[in-house]
N, CA, C and O atoms as a Maestro MAE file, in Angstrom:
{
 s_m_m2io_version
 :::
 2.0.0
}

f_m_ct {
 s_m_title
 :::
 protein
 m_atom[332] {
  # First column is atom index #
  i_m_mmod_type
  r_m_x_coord
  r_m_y_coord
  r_m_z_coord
  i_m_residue_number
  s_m_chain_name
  s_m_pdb_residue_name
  s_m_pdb_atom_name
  i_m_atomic_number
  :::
  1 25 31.153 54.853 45.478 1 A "UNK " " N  " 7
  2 3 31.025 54.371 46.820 1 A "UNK " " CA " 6
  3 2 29.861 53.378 46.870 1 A "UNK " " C  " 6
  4 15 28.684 53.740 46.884 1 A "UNK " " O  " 8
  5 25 30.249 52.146 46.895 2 A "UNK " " N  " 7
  6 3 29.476 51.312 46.962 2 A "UNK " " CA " 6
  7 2 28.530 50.843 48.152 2 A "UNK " " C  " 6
  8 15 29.094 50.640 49.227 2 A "UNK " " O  " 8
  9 25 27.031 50.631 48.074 3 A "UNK " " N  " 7
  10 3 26.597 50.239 49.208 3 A "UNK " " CA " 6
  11 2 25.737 52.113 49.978 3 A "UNK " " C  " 6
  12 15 24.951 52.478 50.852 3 A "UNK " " O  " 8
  13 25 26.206 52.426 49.392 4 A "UNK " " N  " 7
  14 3 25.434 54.134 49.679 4 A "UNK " " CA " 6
  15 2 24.198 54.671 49.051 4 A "UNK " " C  " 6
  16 15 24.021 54.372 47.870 4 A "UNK " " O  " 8
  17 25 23.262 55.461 49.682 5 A "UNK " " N  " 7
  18 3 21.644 55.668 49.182 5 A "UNK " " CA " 6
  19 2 21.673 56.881 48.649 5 A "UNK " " C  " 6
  20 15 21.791 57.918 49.301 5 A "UNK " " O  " 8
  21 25 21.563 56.802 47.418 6 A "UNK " " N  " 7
  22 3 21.856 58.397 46.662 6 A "UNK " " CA " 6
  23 2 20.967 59.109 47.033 6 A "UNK " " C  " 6
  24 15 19.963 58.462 47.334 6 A "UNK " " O  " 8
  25 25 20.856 60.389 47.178 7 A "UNK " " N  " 7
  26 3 19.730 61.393 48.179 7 A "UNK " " CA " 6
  27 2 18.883 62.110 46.875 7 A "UNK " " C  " 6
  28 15 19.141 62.825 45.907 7 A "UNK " " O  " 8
  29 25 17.652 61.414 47.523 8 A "UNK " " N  " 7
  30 3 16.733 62.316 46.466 8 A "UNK " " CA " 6
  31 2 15.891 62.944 47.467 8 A "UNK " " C  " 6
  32 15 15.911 63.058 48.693 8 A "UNK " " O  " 8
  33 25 14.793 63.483 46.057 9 A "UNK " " N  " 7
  34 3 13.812 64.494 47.491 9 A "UNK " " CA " 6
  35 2 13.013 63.578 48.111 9 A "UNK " " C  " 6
  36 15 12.283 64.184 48.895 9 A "UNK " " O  " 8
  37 25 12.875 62.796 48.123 10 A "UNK " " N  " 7
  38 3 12.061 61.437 48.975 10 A "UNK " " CA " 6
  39 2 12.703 61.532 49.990 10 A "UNK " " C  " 6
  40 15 12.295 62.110 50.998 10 A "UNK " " O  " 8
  41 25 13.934 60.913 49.863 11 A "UNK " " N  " 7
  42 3 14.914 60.455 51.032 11 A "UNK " " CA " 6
  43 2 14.596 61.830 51.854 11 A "UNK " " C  " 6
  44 15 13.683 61.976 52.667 11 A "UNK " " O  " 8
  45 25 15.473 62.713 51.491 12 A "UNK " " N  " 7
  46 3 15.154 64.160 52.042 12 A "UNK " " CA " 6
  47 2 14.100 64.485 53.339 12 A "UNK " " C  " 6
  48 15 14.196 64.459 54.566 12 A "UNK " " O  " 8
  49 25 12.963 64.830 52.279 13 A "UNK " " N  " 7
  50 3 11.430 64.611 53.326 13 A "UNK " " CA " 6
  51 2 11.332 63.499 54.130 13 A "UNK " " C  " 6
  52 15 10.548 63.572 55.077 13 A "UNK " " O  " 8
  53 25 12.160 62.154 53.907 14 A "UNK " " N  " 7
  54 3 11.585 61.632 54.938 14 A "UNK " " CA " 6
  55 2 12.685 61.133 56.029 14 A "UNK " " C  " 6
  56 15 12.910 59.980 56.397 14 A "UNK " " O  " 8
  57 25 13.391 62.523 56.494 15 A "UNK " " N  " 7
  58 3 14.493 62.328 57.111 15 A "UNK " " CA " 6
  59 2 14.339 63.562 58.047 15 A "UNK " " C  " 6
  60 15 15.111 63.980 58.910 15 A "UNK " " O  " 8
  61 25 13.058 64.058 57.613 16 A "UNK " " N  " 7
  62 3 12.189 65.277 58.328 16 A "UNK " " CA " 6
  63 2 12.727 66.205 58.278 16 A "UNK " " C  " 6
  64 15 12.966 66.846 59.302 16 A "UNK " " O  " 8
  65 25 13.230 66.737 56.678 17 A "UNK " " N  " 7
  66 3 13.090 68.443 55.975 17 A "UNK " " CA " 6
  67 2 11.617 68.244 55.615 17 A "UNK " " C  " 6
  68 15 10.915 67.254 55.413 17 A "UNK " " O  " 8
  69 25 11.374 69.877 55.613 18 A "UNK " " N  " 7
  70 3 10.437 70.313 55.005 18 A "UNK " " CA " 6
  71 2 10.514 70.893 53.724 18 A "UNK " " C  " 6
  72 15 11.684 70.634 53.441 18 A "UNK " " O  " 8
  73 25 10.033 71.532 52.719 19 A "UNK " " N  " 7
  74 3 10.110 71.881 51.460 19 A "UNK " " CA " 6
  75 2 10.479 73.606 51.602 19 A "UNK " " C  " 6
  76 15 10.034 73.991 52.683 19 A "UNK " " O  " 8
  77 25 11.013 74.507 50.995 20 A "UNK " " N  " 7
  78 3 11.009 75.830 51.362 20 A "UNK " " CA " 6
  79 2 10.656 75.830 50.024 20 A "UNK " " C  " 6
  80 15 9.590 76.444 50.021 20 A "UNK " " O  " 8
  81 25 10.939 75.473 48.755 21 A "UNK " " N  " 7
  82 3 10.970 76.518 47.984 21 A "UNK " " CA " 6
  83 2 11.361 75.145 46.881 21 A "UNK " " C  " 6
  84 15 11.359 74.039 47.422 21 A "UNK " " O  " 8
  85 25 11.746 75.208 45.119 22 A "UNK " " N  " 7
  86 3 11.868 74.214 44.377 22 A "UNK " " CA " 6
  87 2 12.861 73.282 44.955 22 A "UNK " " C  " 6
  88 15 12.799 72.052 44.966 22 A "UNK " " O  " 8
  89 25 14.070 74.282 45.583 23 A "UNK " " N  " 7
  90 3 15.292 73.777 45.133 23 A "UNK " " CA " 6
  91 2 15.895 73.828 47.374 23 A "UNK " " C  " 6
  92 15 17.042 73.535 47.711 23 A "UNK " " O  " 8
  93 25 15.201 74.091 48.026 24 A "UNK " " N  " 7
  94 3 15.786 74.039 49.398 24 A "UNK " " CA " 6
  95 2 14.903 73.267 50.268 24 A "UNK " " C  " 6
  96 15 13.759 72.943 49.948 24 A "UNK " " O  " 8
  97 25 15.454 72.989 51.354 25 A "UNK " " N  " 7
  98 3 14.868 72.192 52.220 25 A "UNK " " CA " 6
  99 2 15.448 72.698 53.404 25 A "UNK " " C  " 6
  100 15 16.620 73.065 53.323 25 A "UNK " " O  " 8
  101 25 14.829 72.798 54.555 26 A "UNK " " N  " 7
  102 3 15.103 73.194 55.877 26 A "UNK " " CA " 6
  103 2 14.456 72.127 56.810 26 A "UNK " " C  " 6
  104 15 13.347 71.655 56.564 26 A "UNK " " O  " 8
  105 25 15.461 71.646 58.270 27 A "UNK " " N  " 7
  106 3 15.240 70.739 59.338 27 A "UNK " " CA " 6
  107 2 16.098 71.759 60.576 27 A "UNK " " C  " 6
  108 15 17.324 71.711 60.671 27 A "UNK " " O  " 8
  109 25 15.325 72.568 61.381 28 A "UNK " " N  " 7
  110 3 15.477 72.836 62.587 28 A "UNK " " CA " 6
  111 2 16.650 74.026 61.902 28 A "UNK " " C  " 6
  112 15 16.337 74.823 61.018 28 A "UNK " " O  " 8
  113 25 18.045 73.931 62.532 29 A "UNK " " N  " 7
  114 3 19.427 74.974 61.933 29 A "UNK " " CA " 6
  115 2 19.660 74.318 60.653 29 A "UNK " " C  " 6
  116 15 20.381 75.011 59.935 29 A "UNK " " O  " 8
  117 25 19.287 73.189 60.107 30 A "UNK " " N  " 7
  118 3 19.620 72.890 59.148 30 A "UNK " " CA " 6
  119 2 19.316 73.212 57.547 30 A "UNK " " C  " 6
  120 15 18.327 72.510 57.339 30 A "UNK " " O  " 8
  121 25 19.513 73.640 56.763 31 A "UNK " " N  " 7
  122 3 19.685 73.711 55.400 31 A "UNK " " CA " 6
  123 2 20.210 72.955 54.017 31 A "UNK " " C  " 6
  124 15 21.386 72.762 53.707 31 A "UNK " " O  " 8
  125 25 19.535 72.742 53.593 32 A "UNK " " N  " 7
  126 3 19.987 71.674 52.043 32 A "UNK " " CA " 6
  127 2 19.303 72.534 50.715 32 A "UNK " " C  " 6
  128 15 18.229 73.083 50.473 32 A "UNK " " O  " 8
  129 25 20.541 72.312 50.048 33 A "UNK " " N  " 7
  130 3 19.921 73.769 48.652 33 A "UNK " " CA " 6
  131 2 20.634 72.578 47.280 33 A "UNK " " C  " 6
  132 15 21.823 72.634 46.964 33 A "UNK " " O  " 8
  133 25 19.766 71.708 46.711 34 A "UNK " " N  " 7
  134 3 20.104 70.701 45.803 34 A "UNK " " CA " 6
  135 2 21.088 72.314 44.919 34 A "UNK " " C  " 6
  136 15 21.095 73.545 44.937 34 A "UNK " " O  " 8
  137 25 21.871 70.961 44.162 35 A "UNK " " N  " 7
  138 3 23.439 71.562 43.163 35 A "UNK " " CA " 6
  139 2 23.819 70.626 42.513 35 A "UNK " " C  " 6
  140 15 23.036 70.153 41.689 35 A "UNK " " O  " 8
  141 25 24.785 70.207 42.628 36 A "UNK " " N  " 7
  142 3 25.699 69.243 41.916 36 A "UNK " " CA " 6
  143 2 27.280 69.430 42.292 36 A "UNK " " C  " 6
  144 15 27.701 70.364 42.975 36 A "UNK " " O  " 8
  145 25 27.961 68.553 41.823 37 A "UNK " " N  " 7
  146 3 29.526 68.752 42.476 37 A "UNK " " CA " 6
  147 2 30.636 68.059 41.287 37 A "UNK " " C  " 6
  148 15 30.550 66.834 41.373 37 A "UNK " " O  " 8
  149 25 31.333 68.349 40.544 38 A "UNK " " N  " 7
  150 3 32.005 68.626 39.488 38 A "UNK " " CA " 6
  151 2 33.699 68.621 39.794 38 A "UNK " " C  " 6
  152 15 34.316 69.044 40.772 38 A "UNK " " O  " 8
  153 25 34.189 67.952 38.519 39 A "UNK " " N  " 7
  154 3 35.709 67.664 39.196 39 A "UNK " " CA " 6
  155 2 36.135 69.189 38.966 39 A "UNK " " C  " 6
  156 15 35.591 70.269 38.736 39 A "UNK " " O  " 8
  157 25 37.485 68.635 39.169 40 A "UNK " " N  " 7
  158 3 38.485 69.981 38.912 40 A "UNK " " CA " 6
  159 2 38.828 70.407 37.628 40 A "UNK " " C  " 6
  160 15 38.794 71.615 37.394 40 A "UNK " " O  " 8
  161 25 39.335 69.170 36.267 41 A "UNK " " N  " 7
  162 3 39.486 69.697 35.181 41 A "UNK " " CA " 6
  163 2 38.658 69.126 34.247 41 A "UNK " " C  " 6
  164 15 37.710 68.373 34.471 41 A "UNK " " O  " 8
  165 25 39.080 69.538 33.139 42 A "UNK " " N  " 7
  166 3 37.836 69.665 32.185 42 A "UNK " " CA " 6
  167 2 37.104 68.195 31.778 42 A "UNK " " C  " 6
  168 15 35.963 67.782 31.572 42 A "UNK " " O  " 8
  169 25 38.322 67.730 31.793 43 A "UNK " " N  " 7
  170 3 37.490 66.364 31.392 43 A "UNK " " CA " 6
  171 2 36.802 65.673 32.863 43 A "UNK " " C  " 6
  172 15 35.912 64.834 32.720 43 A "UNK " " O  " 8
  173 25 37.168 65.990 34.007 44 A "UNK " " N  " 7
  174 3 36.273 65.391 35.269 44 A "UNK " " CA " 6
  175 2 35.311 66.165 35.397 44 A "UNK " " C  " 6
  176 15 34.332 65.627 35.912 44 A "UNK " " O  " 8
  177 25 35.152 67.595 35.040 45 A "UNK " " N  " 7
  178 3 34.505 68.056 34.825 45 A "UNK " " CA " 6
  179 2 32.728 67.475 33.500 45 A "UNK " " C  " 6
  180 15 31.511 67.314 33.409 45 A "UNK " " O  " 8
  181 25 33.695 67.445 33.028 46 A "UNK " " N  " 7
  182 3 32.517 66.252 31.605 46 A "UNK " " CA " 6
  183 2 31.744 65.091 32.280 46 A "UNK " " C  " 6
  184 15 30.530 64.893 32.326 46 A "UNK " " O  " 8
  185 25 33.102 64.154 32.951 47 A "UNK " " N  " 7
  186 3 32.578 62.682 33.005 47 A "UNK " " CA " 6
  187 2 31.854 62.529 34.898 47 A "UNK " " C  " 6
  188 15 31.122 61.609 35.260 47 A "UNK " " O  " 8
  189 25 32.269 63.538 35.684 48 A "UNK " " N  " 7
  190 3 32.205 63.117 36.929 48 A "UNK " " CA " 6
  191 2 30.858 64.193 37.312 48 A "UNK " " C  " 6
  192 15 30.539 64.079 38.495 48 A "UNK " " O  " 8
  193 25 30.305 64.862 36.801 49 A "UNK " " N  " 7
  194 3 29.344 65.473 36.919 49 A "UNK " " CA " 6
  195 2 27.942 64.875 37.865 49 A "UNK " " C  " 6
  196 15 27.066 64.171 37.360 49 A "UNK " " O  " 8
  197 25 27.949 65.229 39.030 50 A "UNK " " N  " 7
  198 3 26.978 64.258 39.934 50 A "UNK " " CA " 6
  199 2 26.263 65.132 40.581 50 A "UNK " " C  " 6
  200 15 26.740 66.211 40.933 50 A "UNK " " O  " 8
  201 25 24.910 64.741 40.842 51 A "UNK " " N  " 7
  202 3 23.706 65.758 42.017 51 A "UNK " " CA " 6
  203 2 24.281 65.531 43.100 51 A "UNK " " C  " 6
  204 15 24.631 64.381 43.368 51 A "UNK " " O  " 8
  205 25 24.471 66.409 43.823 52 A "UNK " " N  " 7
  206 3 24.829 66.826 45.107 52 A "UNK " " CA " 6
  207 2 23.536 67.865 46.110 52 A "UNK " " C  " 6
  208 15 22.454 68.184 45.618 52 A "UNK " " O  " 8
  209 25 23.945 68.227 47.460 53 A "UNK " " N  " 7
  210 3 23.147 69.012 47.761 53 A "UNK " " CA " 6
  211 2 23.980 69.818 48.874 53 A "UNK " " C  " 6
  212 15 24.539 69.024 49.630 53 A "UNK " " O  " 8
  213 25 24.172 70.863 49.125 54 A "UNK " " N  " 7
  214 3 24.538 72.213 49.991 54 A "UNK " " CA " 6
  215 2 23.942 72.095 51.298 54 A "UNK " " C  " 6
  216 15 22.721 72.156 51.441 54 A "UNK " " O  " 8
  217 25 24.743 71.929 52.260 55 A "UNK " " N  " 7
  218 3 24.271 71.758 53.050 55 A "UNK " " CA " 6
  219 2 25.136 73.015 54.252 55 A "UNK " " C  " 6
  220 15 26.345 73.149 54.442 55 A "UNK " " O  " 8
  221 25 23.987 73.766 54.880 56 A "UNK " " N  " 7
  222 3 24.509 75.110 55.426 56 A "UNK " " CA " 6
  223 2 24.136 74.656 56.653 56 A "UNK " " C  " 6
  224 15 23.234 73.819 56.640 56 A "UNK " " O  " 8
  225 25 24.771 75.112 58.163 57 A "UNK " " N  " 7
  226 3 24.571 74.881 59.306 57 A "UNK " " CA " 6
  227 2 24.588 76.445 60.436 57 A "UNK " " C  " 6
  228 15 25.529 77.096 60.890 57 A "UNK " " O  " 8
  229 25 23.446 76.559 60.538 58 A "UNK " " N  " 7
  230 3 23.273 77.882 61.103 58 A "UNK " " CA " 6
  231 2 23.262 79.274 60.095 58 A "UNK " " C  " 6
  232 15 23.377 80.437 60.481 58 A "UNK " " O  " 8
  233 25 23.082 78.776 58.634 59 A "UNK " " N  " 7
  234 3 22.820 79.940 57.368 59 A "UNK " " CA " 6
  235 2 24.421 80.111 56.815 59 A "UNK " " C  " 6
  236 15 24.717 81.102 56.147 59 A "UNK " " O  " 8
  237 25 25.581 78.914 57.196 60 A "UNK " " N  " 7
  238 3 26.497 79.099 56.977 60 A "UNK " " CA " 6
  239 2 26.953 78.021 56.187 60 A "UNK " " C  " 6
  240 15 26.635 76.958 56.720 60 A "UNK " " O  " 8
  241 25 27.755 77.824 54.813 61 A "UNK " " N  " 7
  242 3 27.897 76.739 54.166 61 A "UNK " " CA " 6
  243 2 28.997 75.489 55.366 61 A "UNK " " C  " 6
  244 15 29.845 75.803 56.201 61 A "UNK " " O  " 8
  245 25 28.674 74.587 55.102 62 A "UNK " " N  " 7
  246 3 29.187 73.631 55.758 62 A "UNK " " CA " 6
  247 2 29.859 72.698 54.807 62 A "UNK " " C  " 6
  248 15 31.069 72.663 54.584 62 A "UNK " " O  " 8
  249 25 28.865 71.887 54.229 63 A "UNK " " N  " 7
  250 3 30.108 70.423 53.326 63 A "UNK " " CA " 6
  251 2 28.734 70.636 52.151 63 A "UNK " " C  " 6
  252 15 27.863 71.504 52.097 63 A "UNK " " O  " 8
  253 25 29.065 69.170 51.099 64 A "UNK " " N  " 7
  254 3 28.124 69.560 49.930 64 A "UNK " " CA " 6
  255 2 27.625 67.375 50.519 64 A "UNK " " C  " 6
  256 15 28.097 66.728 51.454 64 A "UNK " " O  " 8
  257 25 27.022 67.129 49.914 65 A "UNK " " N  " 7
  258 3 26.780 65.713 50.817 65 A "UNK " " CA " 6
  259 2 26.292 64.969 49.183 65 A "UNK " " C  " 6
  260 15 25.425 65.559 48.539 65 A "UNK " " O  " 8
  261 25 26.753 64.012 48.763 66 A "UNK " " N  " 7
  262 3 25.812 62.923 47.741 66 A "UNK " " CA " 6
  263 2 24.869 61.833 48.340 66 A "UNK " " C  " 6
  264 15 23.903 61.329 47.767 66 A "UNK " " O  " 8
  265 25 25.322 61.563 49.591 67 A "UNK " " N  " 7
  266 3 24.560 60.282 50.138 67 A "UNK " " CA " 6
  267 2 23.500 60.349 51.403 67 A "UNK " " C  " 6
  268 15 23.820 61.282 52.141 67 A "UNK " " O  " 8
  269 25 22.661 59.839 51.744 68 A "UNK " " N  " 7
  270 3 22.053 59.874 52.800 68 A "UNK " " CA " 6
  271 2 22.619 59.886 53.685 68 A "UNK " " C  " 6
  272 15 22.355 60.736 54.536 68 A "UNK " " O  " 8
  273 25 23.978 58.661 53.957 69 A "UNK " " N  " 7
  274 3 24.365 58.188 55.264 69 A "UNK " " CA " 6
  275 2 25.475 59.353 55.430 69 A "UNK " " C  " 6
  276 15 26.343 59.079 56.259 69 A "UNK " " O  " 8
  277 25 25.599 60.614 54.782 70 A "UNK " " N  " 7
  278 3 26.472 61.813 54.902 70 A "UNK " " CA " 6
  279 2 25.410 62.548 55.714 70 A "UNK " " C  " 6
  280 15 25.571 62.869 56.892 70 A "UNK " " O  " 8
  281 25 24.284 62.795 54.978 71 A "UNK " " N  " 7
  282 3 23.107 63.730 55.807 71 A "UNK " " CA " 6
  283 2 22.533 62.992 57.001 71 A "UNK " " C  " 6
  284 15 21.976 63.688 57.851 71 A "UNK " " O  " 8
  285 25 22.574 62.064 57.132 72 A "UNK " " N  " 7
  286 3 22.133 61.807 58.456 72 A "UNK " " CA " 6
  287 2 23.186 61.586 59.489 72 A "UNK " " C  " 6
  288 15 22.889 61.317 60.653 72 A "UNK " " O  " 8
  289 25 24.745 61.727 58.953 73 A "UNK " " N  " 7
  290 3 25.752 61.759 60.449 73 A "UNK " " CA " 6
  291 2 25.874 63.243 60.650 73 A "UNK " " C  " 6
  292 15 26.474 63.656 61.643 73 A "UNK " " O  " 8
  293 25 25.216 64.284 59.561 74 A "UNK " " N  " 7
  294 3 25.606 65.861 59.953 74 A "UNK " " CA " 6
  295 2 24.094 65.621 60.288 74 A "UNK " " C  " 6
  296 15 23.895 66.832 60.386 74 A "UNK " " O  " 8
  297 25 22.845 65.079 60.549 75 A "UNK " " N  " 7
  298 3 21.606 65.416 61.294 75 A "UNK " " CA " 6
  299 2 22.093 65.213 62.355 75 A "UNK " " C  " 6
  300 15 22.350 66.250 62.967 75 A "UNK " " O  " 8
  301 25 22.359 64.231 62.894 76 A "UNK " " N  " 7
  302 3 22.922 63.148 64.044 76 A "UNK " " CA " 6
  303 2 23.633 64.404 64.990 76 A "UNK " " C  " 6
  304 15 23.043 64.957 65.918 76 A "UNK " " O  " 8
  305 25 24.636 64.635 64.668 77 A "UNK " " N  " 7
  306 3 25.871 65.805 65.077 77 A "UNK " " CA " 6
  307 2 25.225 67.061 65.039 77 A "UNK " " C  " 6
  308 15 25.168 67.520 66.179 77 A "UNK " " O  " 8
  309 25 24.743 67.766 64.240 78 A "UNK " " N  " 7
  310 3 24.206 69.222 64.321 78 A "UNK " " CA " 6
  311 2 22.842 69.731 64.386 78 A "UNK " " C  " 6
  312 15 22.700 70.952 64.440 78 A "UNK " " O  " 8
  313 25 22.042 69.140 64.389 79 A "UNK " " N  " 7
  314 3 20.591 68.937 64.312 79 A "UNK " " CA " 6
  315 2 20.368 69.838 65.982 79 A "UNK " " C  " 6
  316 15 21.088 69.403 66.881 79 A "UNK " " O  " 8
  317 25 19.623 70.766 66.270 80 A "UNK " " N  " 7
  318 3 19.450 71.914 67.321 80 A "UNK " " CA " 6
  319 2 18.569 70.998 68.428 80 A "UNK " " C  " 6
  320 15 18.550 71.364 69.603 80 A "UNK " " O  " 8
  321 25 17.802 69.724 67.981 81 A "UNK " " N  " 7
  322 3 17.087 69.213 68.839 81 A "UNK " " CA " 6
  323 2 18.184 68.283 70.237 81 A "UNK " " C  " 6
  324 15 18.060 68.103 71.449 81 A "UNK " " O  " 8
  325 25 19.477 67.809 68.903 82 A "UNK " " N  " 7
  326 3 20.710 66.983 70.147 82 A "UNK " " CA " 6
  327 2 21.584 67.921 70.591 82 A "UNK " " C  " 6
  328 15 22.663 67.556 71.059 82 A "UNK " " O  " 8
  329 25 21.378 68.750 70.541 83 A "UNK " " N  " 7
  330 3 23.109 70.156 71.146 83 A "UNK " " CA " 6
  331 2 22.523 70.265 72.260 83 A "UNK " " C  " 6
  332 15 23.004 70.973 73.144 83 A "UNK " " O  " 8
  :::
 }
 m_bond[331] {
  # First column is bond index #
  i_m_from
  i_m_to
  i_m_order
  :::
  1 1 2 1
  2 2 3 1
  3 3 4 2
  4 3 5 1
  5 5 6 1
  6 6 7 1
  7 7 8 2
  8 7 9 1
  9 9 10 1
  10 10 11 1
  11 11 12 2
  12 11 13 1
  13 13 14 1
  14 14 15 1
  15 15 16 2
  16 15 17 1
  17 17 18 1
  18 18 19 1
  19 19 20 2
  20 19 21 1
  21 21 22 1
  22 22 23 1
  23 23 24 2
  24 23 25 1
  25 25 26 1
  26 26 27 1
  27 27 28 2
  28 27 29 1
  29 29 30 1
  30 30 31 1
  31 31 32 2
  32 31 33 1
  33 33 34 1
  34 34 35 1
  35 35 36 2
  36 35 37 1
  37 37 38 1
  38 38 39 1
  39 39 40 2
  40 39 41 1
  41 41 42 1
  42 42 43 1
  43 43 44 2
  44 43 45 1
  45 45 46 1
  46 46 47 1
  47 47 48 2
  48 47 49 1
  49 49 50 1
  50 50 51 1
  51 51 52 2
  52 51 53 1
  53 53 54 1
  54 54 55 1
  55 55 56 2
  56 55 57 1
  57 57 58 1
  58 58 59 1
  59 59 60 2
  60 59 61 1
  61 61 62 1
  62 62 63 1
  63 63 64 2
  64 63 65 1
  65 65 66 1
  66 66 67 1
  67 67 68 2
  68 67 69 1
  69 69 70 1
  70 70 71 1
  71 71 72 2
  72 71 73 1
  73 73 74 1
  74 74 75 1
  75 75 76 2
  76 75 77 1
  77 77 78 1
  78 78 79 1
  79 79 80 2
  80 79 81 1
  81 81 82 1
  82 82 83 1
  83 83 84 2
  84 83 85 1
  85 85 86 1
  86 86 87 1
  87 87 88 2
  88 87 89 1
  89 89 90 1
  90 90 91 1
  91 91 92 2
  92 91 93 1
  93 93 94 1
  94 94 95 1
  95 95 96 2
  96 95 97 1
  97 97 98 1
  98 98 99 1
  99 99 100 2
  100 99 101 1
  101 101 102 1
  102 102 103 1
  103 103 104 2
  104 103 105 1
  105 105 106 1
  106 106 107 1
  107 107 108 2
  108 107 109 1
  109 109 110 1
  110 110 111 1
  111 111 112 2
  112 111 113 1
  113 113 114 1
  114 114 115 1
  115 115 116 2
  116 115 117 1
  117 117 118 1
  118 118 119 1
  119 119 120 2
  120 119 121 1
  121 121 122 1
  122 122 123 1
  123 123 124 2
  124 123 125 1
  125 125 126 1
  126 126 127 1
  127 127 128 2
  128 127 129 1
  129 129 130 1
  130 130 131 1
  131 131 132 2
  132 131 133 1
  133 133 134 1
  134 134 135 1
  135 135 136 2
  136 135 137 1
  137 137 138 1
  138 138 139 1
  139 139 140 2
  140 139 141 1
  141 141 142 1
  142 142 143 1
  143 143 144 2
  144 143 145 1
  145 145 146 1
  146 146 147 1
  147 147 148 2
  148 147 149 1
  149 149 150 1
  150 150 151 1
  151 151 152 2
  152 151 153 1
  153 153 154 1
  154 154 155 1
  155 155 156 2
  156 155 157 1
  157 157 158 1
  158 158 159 1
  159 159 160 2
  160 159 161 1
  161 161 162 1
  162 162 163 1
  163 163 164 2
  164 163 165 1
  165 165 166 1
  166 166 167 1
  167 167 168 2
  168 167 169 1
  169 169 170 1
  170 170 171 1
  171 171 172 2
  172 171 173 1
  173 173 174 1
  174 174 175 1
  175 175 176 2
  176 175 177 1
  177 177 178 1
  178 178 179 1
  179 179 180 2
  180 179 181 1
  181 181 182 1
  182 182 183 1
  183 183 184 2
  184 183 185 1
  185 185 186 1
  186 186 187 1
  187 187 188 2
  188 187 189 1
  189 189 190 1
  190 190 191 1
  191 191 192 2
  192 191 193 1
  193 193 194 1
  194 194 195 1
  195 195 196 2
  196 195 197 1
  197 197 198 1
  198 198 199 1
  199 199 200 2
  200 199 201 1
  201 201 202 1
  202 202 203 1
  203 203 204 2
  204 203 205 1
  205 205 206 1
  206 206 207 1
  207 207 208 2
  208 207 209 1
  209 209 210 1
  210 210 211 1
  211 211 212 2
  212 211 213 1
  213 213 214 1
  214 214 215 1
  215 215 216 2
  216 215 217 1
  217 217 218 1
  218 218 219 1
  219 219 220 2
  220 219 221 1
  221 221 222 1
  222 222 223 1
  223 223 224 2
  224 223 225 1
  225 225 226 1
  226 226 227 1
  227 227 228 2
  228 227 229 1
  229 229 230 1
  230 230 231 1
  231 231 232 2
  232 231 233 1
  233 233 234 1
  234 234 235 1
  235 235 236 2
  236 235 237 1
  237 237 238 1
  238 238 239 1
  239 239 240 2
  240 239 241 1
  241 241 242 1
  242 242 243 1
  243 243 244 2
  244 243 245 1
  245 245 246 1
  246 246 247 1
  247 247 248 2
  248 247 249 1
  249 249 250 1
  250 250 251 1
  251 251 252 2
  252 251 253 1
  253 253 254 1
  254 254 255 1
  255 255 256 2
  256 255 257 1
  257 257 258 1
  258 258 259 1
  259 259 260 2
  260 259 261 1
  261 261 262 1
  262 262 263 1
  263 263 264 2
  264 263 265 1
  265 265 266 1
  266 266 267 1
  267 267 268 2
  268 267 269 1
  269 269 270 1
  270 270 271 1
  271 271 272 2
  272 271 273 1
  273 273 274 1
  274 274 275 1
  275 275 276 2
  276 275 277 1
  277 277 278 1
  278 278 279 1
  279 279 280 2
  280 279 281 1
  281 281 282 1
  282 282 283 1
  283 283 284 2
  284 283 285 1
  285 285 286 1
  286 286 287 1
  287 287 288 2
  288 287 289 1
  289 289 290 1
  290 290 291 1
  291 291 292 2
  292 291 293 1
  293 293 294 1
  294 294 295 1
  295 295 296 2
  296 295 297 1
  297 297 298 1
  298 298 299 1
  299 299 300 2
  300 299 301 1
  301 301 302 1
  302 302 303 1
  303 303 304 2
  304 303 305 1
  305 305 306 1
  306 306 307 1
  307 307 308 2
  308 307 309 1
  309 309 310 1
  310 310 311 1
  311 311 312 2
  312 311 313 1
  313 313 314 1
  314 314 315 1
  315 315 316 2
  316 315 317 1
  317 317 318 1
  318 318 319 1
  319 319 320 2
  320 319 321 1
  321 321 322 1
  322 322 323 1
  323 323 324 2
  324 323 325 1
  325 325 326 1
  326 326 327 1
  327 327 328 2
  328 327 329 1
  329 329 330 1
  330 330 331 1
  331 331 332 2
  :::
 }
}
C-alpha cells in the first residue's frame, strides 16, 4: 500500500498512547499490543511476514492495523473522548 506511514513506537506515542509495558500501549478505551500478521500458507507465511499491532477496544480484540492512517481512523471513531 503505497503512500502509507508504517507504525512504529514513535508514531504510536505521538498519537497520544502511553507506554504500559515493552510490548503495549494504552490511549483512553484504547489498546495496541505490537505482533505481526502472517499469510495463510506456508510460503505467505515465509515471504509476507510483517509488524503489525493488536488493537483491542474496550479490553476486546477489534482489527490488527499496519499503518498509522488505520490507527488514527479507529482513534477518530472510538477514542472515549468523541462518543
Amino acid at each position: 500500500m503505497a503512500g502509507l506511514t508504517k507504525l512504529t513506537h514513535q508514531n504510536i506515542e505521538a498519537v497520544g498512547f502511553r507506554r504500559v509495558n515493552n510490548s503495549m500501549w494504552r490511549r483512553n478505551n484504547i489498546t495496541l499490543q505490537s505482533g505481526h500478521t502472517i499469510g495463510r500458507t506456508l510460503l505467505e507465511r515465509i515471504f509476507h511476514w510483517k509488524e503489525a499491532y493488536r488493537v483491542c477496544i474496550f479490553g476486546v480484540y477489534y482489527n490488527t492495523v499496519e499503518h498509522l492512517e488505520e490507527l488514527e481512523g479507529i482513534i477518530e471513531f472510538f477514542d472515549e473522548e468523541n462518543l
